[in-house]
Coordinates of C-alpha atoms and ligand atoms in Angstrom, one line a residue:
M1 CA 10.1 -9.9 -14.2
D2 CA 9.4 -6.2 -14.4
C3 CA 7.7 -5.7 -11.1
I4 CA 8.0 -2.2 -9.4
F5 CA 7.4 -3.6 -5.9
C6 CA 10.1 -6.3 -6.4
K7 CA 12.4 -3.4 -7.4
I8 CA 11.5 -1.5 -4.3
A9 CA 12.1 -4.5 -2.1
N10 CA 15.5 -5.1 -3.8
R11 CA 16.4 -1.4 -3.1
E12 CA 16.7 -0.7 -6.8
L13 CA 14.6 2.5 -6.8
G14 CA 15.9 4.3 -3.8
T15 CA 12.5 4.2 -2.1
E16 CA 12.7 4.8 1.6
L17 CA 11.9 1.6 3.5
V18 CA 10.3 2.4 6.8
Y19 CA 10.3 -1.2 8.0
E20 CA 12.1 -4.4 7.2
S21 CA 12.1 -8.0 8.5
D22 CA 13.4 -11.2 7.0
D23 CA 10.6 -11.5 4.4
V24 CA 8.8 -8.2 4.5
V25 CA 9.4 -4.5 3.8
A26 CA 7.2 -1.4 4.1
F27 CA 7.4 2.0 2.4
P28 CA 5.2 5.1 2.0
D29 CA 2.5 5.0 -0.8
I30 CA 3.5 7.4 -3.5
H31 CA -0.2 8.7 -3.7
P32 CA -1.2 8.8 0.0
Q33 CA -4.9 8.5 0.7
A34 CA -4.5 9.4 4.4
P35 CA -2.0 11.2 6.5
V36 CA -0.4 7.8 7.1
H37 CA -0.4 5.5 4.1
I38 CA 2.2 2.7 4.2
L39 CA 2.4 -0.3 1.9
I40 CA 3.6 -3.5 3.5
I41 CA 4.8 -6.2 1.1
P42 CA 6.5 -9.6 1.0
K43 CA 10.0 -9.5 -0.5
K44 CA 9.0 -12.5 -2.5
H45 CA 6.9 -11.8 -5.5
L46 CA 3.3 -13.1 -5.0
A47 CA 0.7 -11.5 -7.2
N48 CA -2.0 -11.3 -4.6
I49 CA -3.1 -12.8 -1.3
G50 CA -4.5 -15.8 -3.2
E51 CA -0.9 -16.8 -4.1
I52 CA 0.2 -17.4 -0.5
G53 CA 0.9 -21.1 -0.3
P54 CA 3.4 -23.8 0.8
G55 CA 6.7 -22.2 1.6
D56 CA 5.1 -19.0 2.8
E57 CA 4.6 -20.2 6.4
G58 CA 5.1 -17.3 8.8
L59 CA 4.6 -14.6 6.2
L60 CA 1.3 -13.4 7.6
D61 CA 2.8 -13.4 11.1
Q62 CA 5.5 -11.1 9.8
I63 CA 2.9 -8.9 8.2
G64 CA 1.1 -8.8 11.5
A65 CA 4.3 -7.8 13.3
A66 CA 4.9 -5.1 10.7
V67 CA 1.4 -3.7 11.2
K68 CA 1.9 -3.6 15.0
E69 CA 5.3 -1.9 14.8
L70 CA 4.3 0.6 12.1
A71 CA 1.0 1.5 14.0
A72 CA 3.2 2.3 17.0
K73 CA 5.8 4.2 14.9
Y74 CA 3.2 6.4 13.3
Q75 CA 1.2 6.8 16.6
L76 CA -2.1 5.4 15.2
D77 CA -3.4 4.9 18.7
D78 CA -7.0 5.8 17.7
G79 CA -7.1 3.1 15.0
Y80 CA -6.2 2.4 11.5
R81 CA -7.3 0.3 8.5
L82 CA -5.4 -2.6 6.9
V83 CA -6.6 -3.5 3.4
T84 CA -5.4 -5.7 0.5
N85 CA -7.0 -5.3 -2.9
C86 CA -7.1 -8.5 -4.9
G87 CA -7.6 -8.5 -8.7
P88 CA -9.1 -5.9 -11.0
A89 CA -12.6 -6.0 -9.5
G90 CA -11.0 -5.6 -6.0
G91 CA -9.2 -2.5 -7.2
Q92 CA -5.7 -4.0 -7.4
T93 CA -3.4 -2.0 -9.7
V94 CA 0.0 -3.3 -8.8
P95 CA 0.2 -7.1 -9.1
H96 CA 2.6 -7.7 -6.2
L97 CA 0.8 -8.5 -2.9
H98 CA 0.6 -5.5 -0.7
F99 CA -1.3 -4.4 2.4
H100 CA -2.3 -0.7 2.7
L101 CA -1.9 0.6 6.3
L102 CA -4.1 3.8 6.4
G103 CA -4.5 6.1 9.4
G104 CA -4.3 9.6 10.8
R105 CA -7.9 10.5 9.8
E106 CA -11.4 9.2 10.2
L107 CA -12.0 6.5 7.6
S108 CA -15.5 6.0 6.3
W109 CA -17.1 2.6 5.5
P110 CA -17.9 1.0 3.2
P111 CA -15.1 1.8 0.8
G112 CA -16.0 2.7 -2.8
Ligands
AMP1 P1 -3.5 -1.1 -5.3 O1 -4.4 -0.3 -6.2 O2 -4.2 -1.8 -4.2 O3 -2.8 -2.2 -6.2 O4 -2.4 -0.2 -4.7 C1 -1.3 0.1 -5.4 C2 -0.7 1.3 -4.7 O5 0.7 1.4 -5.0 C3 -1.3 2.6 -5.0 O6 -1.9 3.2 -3.8 C4 -0.2 3.4 -5.6 O7 -0.3 4.8 -5.2 C5 1.0 2.7 -5.0 N1 2.2 2.9 -5.8 C6 2.4 2.6 -7.1 N2 3.7 2.8 -7.4 C7 4.4 3.2 -6.3 C8 5.7 3.5 -6.0 N3 6.7 3.5 -6.9 N4 6.0 3.8 -4.7 C9 5.1 3.8 -3.8 N5 3.8 3.5 -4.0 C10 3.4 3.2 -5.2
ZN2 ZN1 6.9 -8.3 -7.5

Protein backbone atom coordinates (compact mmCIF):
# COMPACT_ATOMS: atom_id res chain seq x y z
CA MET A 1 0.00 0.00 0.00
CA ASP A 2 1.27 3.44 -0.90
CA CYS A 3 0.81 5.24 2.42
CA ILE A 4 3.10 8.14 3.25
CA PHE A 5 2.73 7.74 7.02
CA CYS A 6 3.49 4.00 6.79
CA LYS A 7 6.67 4.97 4.95
CA ILE A 8 7.56 7.50 7.66
CA ALA A 9 6.93 4.89 10.39
CA ASN A 10 9.13 2.44 8.47
CA ARG A 11 11.89 5.08 8.24
CA GLU A 12 11.76 5.04 4.45
CA LEU A 13 11.59 8.83 4.01
CA GLY A 14 14.23 10.06 6.43
CA THR A 15 11.68 12.00 8.44
CA GLU A 16 12.97 12.83 11.92
CA LEU A 17 11.12 10.77 14.52
CA VAL A 18 10.82 12.74 17.75
CA TYR A 19 9.25 9.87 19.71
CA GLU A 20 9.01 6.11 19.37
CA SER A 21 7.45 3.31 21.41
CA ASP A 22 6.61 -0.28 20.48
CA ASP A 23 3.58 0.63 18.39
CA VAL A 24 3.72 4.43 17.99
CA VAL A 25 5.95 7.07 16.39
CA ALA A 26 5.76 10.86 16.26
CA PHE A 27 7.26 13.40 13.88
CA PRO A 28 6.90 17.12 13.09
CA ASP A 29 4.07 18.15 10.75
CA ILE A 30 5.49 19.33 7.43
CA HIS A 31 3.10 22.36 7.43
CA PRO A 32 3.05 23.39 11.08
CA GLN A 33 -0.05 25.27 12.26
CA ALA A 34 1.49 26.25 15.59
CA PRO A 35 5.02 26.65 17.00
CA VAL A 36 4.73 23.02 18.12
CA HIS A 37 2.87 20.73 15.70
CA ILE A 38 3.67 17.05 16.07
CA LEU A 39 1.85 14.11 14.49
CA ILE A 40 1.51 10.97 16.61
CA ILE A 41 0.67 7.82 14.66
CA PRO A 42 0.39 4.07 15.15
CA LYS A 43 3.02 2.11 13.23
CA LYS A 44 0.20 -0.16 12.08
CA HIS A 45 -1.86 1.18 9.21
CA LEU A 46 -5.32 2.13 10.45
CA ALA A 47 -7.21 4.53 8.21
CA ASN A 48 -8.74 6.51 11.06
CA ILE A 49 -9.79 6.23 14.69
CA GLY A 50 -12.85 4.22 13.67
CA GLU A 51 -10.60 1.35 12.57
CA ILE A 52 -9.19 0.71 16.03
CA GLY A 53 -10.40 -2.76 16.96
CA PRO A 54 -9.49 -6.18 18.34
CA GLY A 55 -5.72 -6.54 18.34
CA ASP A 56 -5.17 -2.88 19.04
CA GLU A 57 -5.45 -3.15 22.82
CA GLY A 58 -3.08 -0.72 24.48
CA LEU A 59 -2.68 1.48 21.42
CA LEU A 60 -4.54 4.43 22.91
CA ASP A 61 -2.53 3.99 26.11
CA GLN A 62 0.63 4.34 24.05
CA ILE A 63 -0.78 7.42 22.32
CA GLY A 64 -1.49 8.89 25.75
CA ALA A 65 2.03 8.14 26.92
CA ALA A 66 3.40 9.80 23.77
CA VAL A 67 1.30 12.91 24.36
CA LYS A 68 2.53 13.19 27.93
CA GLU A 69 6.18 12.76 27.00
CA LEU A 70 6.01 15.10 24.00
CA ALA A 71 4.17 17.80 25.97
CA ALA A 72 7.00 17.70 28.49
CA LYS A 73 9.70 17.57 25.78
CA TYR A 74 8.29 20.68 24.05
CA GLN A 75 7.50 22.45 27.34
CA LEU A 76 3.78 22.83 26.66
CA ASP A 77 3.19 23.62 30.31
CA ASP A 78 0.43 26.13 29.56
CA GLY A 79 -1.60 23.61 27.61
CA TYR A 80 -1.98 22.16 24.17
CA ARG A 81 -4.52 20.62 21.82
CA LEU A 82 -4.77 16.98 20.71
CA VAL A 83 -7.00 16.41 17.70
CA THR A 84 -7.69 13.66 15.19
CA ASN A 85 -9.57 14.43 12.00
CA CYS A 86 -11.73 11.57 10.71
CA GLY A 87 -12.93 11.32 7.13
CA PRO A 88 -13.33 14.03 4.51
CA ALA A 89 -15.96 16.00 6.42
CA GLY A 90 -13.69 15.89 9.47
CA GLY A 91 -10.85 17.42 7.49
CA GLN A 92 -8.72 14.28 7.20
CA THR A 93 -6.33 14.42 4.24
CA VAL A 94 -3.94 11.55 5.04
CA PRO A 95 -5.79 8.25 5.49
CA HIS A 96 -3.51 6.84 8.21
CA LEU A 97 -4.66 7.48 11.78
CA HIS A 98 -2.83 10.43 13.31
CA PHE A 99 -3.22 12.75 16.25
CA HIS A 100 -2.16 16.37 15.91
CA LEU A 101 -0.40 17.71 19.02
CA LEU A 102 -0.55 21.51 18.76
CA GLY A 103 0.87 24.04 21.17
CA GLY A 104 3.08 27.01 21.76
CA ARG A 105 0.39 29.62 21.06
CA GLU A 106 -3.16 30.48 22.12
CA LEU A 107 -5.52 28.18 20.23
CA SER A 108 -9.00 29.44 19.45
CA TRP A 109 -12.19 27.42 19.65
CA PRO A 110 -14.22 26.27 17.79
CA PRO A 111 -11.94 25.14 14.98
CA GLY A 112 -13.03 25.91 11.42
P1 LIG B 1 -5.09 15.72 8.32
O1 LIG B 1 -5.53 16.83 7.44
O2 LIG B 1 -5.71 15.71 9.67
O3 LIG B 1 -5.22 14.37 7.62
O4 LIG B 1 -3.56 15.96 8.60
C1 LIG B 1 -2.55 15.54 7.75
C2 LIG B 1 -1.32 16.29 8.13
O5 LIG B 1 -0.20 15.61 7.62
C3 LIG B 1 -1.27 17.72 7.61
O6 LIG B 1 -1.18 18.62 8.72
C4 LIG B 1 -0.02 17.73 6.73
O7 LIG B 1 0.70 18.94 6.83
C5 LIG B 1 0.78 16.56 7.30
N1 LIG B 1 1.69 15.92 6.38
C6 LIG B 1 1.43 15.48 5.13
N2 LIG B 1 2.51 14.90 4.61
C7 LIG B 1 3.48 14.96 5.56
C8 LIG B 1 4.85 14.53 5.62
N3 LIG B 1 5.44 13.92 4.61
N4 LIG B 1 5.54 14.77 6.75
C9 LIG B 1 4.96 15.40 7.78
N5 LIG B 1 3.68 15.82 7.79
C10 LIG B 1 2.96 15.60 6.69
ZN1 LIG C 1 -0.40 3.88 6.55
